[in-house]
Short mmCIF file of C-alpha atoms in Angstrom, two decimals:
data_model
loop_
_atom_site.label_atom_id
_atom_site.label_comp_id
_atom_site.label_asym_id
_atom_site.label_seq_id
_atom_site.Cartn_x
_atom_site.Cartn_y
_atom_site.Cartn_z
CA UNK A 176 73.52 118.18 156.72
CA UNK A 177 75.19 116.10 154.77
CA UNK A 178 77.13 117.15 151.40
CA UNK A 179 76.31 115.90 148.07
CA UNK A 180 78.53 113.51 146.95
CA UNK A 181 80.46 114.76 144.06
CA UNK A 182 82.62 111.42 143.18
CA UNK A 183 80.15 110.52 141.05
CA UNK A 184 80.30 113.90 138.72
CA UNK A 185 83.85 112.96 138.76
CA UNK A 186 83.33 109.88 137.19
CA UNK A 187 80.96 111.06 134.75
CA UNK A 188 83.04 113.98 133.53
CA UNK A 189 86.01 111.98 133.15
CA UNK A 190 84.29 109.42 130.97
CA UNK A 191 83.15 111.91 128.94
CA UNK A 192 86.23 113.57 128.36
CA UNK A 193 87.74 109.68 127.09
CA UNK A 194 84.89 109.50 125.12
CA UNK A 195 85.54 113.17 123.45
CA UNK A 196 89.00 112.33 122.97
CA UNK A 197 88.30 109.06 121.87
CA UNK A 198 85.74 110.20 119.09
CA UNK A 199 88.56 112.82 118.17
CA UNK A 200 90.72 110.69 117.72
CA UNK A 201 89.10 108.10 115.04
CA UNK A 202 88.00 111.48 113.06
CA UNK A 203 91.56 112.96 113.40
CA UNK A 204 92.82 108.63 112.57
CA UNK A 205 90.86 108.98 109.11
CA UNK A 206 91.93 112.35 107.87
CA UNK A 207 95.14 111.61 108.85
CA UNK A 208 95.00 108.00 106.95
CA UNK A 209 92.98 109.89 103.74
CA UNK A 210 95.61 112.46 103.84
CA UNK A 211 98.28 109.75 103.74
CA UNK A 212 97.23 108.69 100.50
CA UNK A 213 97.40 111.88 98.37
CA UNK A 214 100.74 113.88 97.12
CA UNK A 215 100.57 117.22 98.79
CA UNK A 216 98.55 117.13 102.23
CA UNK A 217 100.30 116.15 105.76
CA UNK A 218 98.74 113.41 108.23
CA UNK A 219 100.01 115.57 110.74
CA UNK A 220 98.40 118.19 109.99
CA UNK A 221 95.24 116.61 110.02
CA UNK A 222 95.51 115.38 113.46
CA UNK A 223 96.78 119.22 114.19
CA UNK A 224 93.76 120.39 113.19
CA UNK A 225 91.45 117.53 114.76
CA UNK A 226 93.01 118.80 118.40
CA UNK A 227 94.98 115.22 118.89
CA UNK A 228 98.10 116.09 117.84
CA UNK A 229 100.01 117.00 121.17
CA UNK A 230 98.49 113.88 122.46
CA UNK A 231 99.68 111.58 119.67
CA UNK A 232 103.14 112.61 120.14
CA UNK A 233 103.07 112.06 124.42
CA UNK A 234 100.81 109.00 123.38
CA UNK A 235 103.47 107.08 121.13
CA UNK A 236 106.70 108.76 122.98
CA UNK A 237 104.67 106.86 126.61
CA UNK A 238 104.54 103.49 124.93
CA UNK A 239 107.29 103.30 123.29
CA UNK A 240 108.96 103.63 126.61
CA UNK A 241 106.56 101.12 128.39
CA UNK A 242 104.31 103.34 129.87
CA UNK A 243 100.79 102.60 129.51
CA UNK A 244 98.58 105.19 130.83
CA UNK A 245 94.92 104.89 129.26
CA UNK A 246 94.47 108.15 127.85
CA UNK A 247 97.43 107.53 125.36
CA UNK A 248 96.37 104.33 125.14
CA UNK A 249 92.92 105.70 124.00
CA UNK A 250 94.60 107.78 121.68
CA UNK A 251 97.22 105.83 119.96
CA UNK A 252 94.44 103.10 119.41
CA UNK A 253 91.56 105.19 118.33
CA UNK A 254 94.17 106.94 115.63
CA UNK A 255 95.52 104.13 114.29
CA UNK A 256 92.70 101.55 113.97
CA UNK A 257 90.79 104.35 111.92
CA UNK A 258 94.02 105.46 110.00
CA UNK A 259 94.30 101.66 109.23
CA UNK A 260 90.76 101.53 108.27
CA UNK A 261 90.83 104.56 106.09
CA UNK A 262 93.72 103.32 104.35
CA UNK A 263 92.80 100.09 103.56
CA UNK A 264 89.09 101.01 102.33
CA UNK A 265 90.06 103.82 100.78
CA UNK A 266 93.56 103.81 99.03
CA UNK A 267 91.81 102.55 95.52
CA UNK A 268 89.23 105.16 95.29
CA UNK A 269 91.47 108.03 96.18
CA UNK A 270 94.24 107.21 94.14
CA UNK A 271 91.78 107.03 91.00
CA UNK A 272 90.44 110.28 92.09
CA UNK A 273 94.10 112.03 91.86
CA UNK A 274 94.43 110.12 88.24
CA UNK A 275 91.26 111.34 86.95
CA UNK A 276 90.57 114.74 88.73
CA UNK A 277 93.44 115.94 89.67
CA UNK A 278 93.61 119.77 88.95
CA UNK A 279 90.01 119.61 91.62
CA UNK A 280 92.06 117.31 94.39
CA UNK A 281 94.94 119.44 94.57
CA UNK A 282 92.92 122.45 94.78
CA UNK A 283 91.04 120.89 97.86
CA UNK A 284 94.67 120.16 99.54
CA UNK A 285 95.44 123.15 99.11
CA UNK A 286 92.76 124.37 101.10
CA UNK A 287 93.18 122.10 103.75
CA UNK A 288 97.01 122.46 104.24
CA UNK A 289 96.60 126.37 104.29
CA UNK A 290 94.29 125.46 107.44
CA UNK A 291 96.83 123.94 109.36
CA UNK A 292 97.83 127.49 109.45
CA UNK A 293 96.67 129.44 112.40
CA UNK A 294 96.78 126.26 114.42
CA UNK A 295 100.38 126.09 114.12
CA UNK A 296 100.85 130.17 114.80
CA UNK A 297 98.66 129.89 117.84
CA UNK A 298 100.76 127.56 119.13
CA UNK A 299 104.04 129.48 118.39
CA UNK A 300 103.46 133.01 119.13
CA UNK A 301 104.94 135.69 119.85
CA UNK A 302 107.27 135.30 117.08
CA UNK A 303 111.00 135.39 118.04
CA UNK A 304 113.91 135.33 115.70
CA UNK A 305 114.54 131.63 116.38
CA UNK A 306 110.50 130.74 115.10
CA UNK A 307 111.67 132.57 111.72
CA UNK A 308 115.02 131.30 110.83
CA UNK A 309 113.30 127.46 111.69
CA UNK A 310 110.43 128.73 109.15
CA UNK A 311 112.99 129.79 106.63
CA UNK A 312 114.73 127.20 106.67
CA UNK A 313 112.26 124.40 106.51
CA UNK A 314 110.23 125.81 103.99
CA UNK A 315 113.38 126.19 101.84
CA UNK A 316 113.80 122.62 102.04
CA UNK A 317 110.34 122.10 101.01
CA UNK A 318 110.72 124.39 97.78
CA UNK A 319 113.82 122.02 96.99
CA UNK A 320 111.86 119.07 97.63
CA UNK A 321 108.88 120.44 95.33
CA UNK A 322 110.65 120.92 91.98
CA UNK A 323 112.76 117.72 92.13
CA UNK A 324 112.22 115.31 89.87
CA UNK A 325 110.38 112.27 91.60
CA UNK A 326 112.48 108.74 90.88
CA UNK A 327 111.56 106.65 88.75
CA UNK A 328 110.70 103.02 87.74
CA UNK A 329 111.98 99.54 88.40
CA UNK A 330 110.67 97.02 90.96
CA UNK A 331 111.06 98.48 94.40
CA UNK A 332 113.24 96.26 97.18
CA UNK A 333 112.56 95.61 99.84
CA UNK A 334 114.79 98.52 101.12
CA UNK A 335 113.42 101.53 99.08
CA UNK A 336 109.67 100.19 100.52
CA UNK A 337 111.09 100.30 104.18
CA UNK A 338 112.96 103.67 103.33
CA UNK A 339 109.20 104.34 102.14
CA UNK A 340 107.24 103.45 105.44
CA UNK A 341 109.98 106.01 107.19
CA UNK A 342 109.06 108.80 104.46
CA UNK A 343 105.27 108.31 105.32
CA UNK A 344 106.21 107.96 109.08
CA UNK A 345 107.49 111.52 108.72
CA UNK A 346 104.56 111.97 107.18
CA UNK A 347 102.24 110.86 110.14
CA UNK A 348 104.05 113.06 112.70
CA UNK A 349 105.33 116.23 111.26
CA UNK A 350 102.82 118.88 110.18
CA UNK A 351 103.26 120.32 106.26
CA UNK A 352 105.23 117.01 105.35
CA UNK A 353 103.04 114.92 102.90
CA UNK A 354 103.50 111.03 102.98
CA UNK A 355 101.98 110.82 99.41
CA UNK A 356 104.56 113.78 97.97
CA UNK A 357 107.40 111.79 99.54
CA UNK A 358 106.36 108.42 97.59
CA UNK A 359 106.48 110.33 94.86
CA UNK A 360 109.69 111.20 94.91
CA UNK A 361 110.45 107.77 96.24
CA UNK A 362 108.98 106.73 93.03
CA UNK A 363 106.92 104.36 95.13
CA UNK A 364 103.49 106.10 95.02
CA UNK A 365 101.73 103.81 92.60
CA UNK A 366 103.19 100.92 93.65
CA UNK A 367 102.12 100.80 97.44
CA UNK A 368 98.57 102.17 96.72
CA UNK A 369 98.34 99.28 94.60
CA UNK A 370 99.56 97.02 96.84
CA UNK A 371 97.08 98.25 99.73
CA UNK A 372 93.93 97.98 97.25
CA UNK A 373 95.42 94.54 96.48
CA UNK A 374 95.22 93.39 99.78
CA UNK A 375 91.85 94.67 100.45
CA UNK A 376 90.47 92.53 97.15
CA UNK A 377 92.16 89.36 98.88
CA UNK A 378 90.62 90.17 102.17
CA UNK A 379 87.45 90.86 101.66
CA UNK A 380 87.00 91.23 97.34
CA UNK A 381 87.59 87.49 96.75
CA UNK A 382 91.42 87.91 95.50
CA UNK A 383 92.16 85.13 98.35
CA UNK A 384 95.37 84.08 99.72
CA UNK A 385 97.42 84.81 96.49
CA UNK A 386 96.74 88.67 96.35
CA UNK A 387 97.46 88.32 99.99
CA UNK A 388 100.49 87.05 99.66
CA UNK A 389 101.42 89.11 96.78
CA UNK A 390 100.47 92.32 98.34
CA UNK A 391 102.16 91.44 101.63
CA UNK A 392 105.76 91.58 99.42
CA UNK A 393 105.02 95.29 99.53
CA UNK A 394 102.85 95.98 102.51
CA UNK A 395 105.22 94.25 105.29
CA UNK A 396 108.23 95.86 104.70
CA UNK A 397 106.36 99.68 104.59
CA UNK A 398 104.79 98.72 107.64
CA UNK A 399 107.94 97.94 109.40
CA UNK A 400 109.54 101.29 108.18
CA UNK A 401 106.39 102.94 109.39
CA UNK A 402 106.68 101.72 113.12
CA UNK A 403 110.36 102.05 113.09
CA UNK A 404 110.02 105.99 111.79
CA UNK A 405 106.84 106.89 114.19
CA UNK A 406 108.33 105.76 117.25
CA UNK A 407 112.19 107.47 115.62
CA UNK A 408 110.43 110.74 114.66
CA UNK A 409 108.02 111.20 117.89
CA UNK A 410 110.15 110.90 120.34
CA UNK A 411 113.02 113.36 118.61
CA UNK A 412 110.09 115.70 118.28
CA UNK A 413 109.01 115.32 121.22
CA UNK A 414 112.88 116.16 122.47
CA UNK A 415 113.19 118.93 120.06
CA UNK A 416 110.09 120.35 121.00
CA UNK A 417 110.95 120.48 124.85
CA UNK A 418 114.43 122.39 124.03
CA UNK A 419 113.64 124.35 120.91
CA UNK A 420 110.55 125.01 121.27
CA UNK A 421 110.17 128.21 119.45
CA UNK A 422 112.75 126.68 116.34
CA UNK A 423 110.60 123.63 116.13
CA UNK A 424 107.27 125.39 116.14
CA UNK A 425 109.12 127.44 113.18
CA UNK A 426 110.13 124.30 111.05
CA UNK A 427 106.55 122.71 111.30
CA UNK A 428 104.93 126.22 110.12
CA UNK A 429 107.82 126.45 107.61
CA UNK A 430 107.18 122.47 106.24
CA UNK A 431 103.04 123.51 106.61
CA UNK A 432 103.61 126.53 104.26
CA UNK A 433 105.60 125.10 101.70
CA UNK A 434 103.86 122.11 101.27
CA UNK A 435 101.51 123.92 98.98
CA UNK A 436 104.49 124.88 96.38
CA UNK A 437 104.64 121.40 94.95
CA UNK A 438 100.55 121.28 94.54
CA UNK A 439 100.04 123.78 91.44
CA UNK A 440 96.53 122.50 90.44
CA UNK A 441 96.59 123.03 87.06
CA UNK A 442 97.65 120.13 85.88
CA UNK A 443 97.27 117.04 83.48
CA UNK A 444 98.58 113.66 82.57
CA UNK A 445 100.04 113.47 78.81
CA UNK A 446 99.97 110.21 77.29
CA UNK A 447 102.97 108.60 76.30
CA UNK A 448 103.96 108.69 72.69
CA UNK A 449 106.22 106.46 70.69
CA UNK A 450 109.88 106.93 71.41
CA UNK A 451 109.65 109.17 74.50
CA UNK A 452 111.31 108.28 77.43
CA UNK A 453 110.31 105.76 80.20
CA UNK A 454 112.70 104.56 82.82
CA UNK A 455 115.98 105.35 80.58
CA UNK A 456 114.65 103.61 77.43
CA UNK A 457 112.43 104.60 74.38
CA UNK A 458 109.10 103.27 74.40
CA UNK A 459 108.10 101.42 71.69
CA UNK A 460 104.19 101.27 70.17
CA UNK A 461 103.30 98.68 71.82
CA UNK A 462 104.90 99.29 75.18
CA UNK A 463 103.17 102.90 75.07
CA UNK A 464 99.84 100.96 75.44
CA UNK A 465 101.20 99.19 78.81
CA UNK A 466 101.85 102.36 80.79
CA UNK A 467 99.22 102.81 83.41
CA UNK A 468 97.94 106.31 83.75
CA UNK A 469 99.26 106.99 86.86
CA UNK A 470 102.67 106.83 85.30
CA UNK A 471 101.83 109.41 82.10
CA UNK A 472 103.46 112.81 82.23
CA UNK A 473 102.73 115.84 83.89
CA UNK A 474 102.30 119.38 82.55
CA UNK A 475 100.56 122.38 83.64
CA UNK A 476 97.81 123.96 81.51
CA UNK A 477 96.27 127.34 81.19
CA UNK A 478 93.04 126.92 83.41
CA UNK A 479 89.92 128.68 81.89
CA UNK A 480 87.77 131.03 84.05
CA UNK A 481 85.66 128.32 85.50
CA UNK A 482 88.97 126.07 86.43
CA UNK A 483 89.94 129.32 87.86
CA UNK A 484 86.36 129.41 90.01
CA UNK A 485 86.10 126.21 90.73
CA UNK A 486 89.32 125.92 92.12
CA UNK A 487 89.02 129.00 94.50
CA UNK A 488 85.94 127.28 95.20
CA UNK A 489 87.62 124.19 96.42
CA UNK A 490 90.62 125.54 98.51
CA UNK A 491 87.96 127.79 100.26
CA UNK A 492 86.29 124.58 101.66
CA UNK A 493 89.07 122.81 102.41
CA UNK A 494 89.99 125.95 104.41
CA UNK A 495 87.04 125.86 105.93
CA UNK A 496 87.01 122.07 106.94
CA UNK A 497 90.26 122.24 108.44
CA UNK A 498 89.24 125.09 110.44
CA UNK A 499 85.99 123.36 111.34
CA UNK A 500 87.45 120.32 112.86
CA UNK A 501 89.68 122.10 114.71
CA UNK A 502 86.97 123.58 116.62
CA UNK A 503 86.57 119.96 118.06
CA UNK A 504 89.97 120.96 120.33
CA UNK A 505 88.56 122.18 123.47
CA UNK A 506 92.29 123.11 124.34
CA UNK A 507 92.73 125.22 120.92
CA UNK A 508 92.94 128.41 123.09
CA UNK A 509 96.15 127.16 125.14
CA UNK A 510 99.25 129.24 124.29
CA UNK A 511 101.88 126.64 123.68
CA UNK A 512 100.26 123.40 124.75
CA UNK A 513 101.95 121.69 121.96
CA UNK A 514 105.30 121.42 124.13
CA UNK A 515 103.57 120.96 127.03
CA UNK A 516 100.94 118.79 126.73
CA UNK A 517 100.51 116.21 129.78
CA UNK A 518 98.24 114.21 127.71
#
């Protein structure tokens, strides 16, 4: 009798495991591009919790070395194309909502930082003395990072923007480091976001060719600093993470945890007054009127009982939507698959 022929099964299941991991990859490609564009939450994280993380990291560490296997291709181009998208589409409306409702934003980063979490301990248990001195000492730098003053003012050059595109490459790959935090420290926050919703008015807003052009001043040399830092940072973490594992591990749940410090929600822009400072100089009546908003002050307030609420509110869903998407990794169960993925 003969036996049922099982090839085609084969073929099936394999094309529906592409398609999973392609469809992963384009949700993990926009929360990793949305969470490029705010202060406070990591890209990396987001593709952590989306389940394409290990894969990324093989994915651009294969290519960059000339090895094209189509699963990291389908990975590396499902992530970016939607991160791309994301960014471009989306850079405007989430930089106004950080300006305008910003005490509610940082509340829902919160949430979804904290759910990077258990993602990152699952991966790095049992805990060994190595996993806590990395933690320690990563989230240490992140304390320092959170109460230093970000730069200020000035046109940027073209080397600050591609020092930029390497500080939101970092961003991309390493969980609990936020892109947006590090542009503003950078001082380059405002400037970039602009530059991307610039572009997207001369592509398809009717800017034409001359917001093109001038958003390209900006956008070109971030991009190059962003290619330059993926491939950089992937492939030492990829290194690091094949040799020190457990140390690694530590320093992303030590970057993941203290990524929250510098997000205090309760916050508000001040408007500038006559005479205060602004870029070394004392702003006169008239030059108070030309700061944009995104430049004004900040100071924390004491919330009320329904900031209080509300906020709680908010970092419980963003908990629970990090948590959520992570249930889209059918690997989530695998005890240290982040070091040894084979994609």
């Amino acid at each position: 009798m003969a036996q049922p022929d099982s090839k085609p099964n084969a073929n099936a299941a394999e094309t529906g495991s592409r398609s999973g991991l392609a469809l992963r990859g384009a949700l993990g490609g926009v929360l990793m591009g949305l969470a490029n564009l705010v202060p406070g939450i990591s890209g990396g994280t987001m593709l952590l919790a989306a389940g394409v993380y290990p894969r990324f990291i093989e994915a651009i560490a294969e290519i960059s070395t000339l090895r094209f296997r189509s699963r990291s291709v389908i990975v590396l181009v499902s992530i970016v194309a939607s991160a791309a998208l994301a960014i471009l589409l989306l850079a405007g409306t989430i930089k106004d909502l950080v300006i305008d409702h910003r005490w509610a934003m940082y509340s829902l980063f919160i949430g979804l930082t904290l759910g990077g979490i258990p993602l990152i301990w699952r991966l790095a248990r049992p805990a060994t003395p190595a996993l806590w001195g990395g933690a320690a000492a990563a989230f240490a730098a992140m304390v320092a990072m959170a109460t230093t003053e970000a730069a200020g003012g000035g046109g940027p050059s073209a080397f600050l923007l591609f020092l930029s595109g390497l500080a939101g490459a970092s961003a991309m790959i390493l969980p609990g480091v936020s892109g947006g935090y590090l542009l503003l420290l950078l001082g380059q926050y405002e400037s970039i976001l602009g530059a991307i919703d610039l572009l997207k008015t001369g592509l398809v807003g009717g800017g034409g060719s001359t917001a093109v052009m001038e958003a390209a001043g900006v956008v070109i040399p971030v991009g190059i600093g962003v290619v330059v830092g993926v491939v950089g940072v992937s492939n030492l973490l990829r290194w690091l993470l094949r040799r020190y594992a457990k140390a690694t591990l530590g320093a992303l749940l030590g970057l993941l945890v203290g990524a929250v410090v510098g997000l205090w929600p309760f916050q508000e822009a001040v408007p500038p007054q006559p005479g205060d400072l602004h870029n070394g100089q004392r702003l006169s009546t008239a030059e108070v009127a030309e700061i944009p908003r995104e430049d004004w002050r900040l100071v924390t307030f004491s919330p009320s009982g329904s900031h209080v609420a509300g906020s709680l509110a908010l970092i419980a869903t963003g908990l629970a939507v990090t948590l959520a998407i992570a249930r889209l990794d059918p690997d989530r169960e695998k005890p240290g698959r982040l070091d040894n993925e084979d994609a």
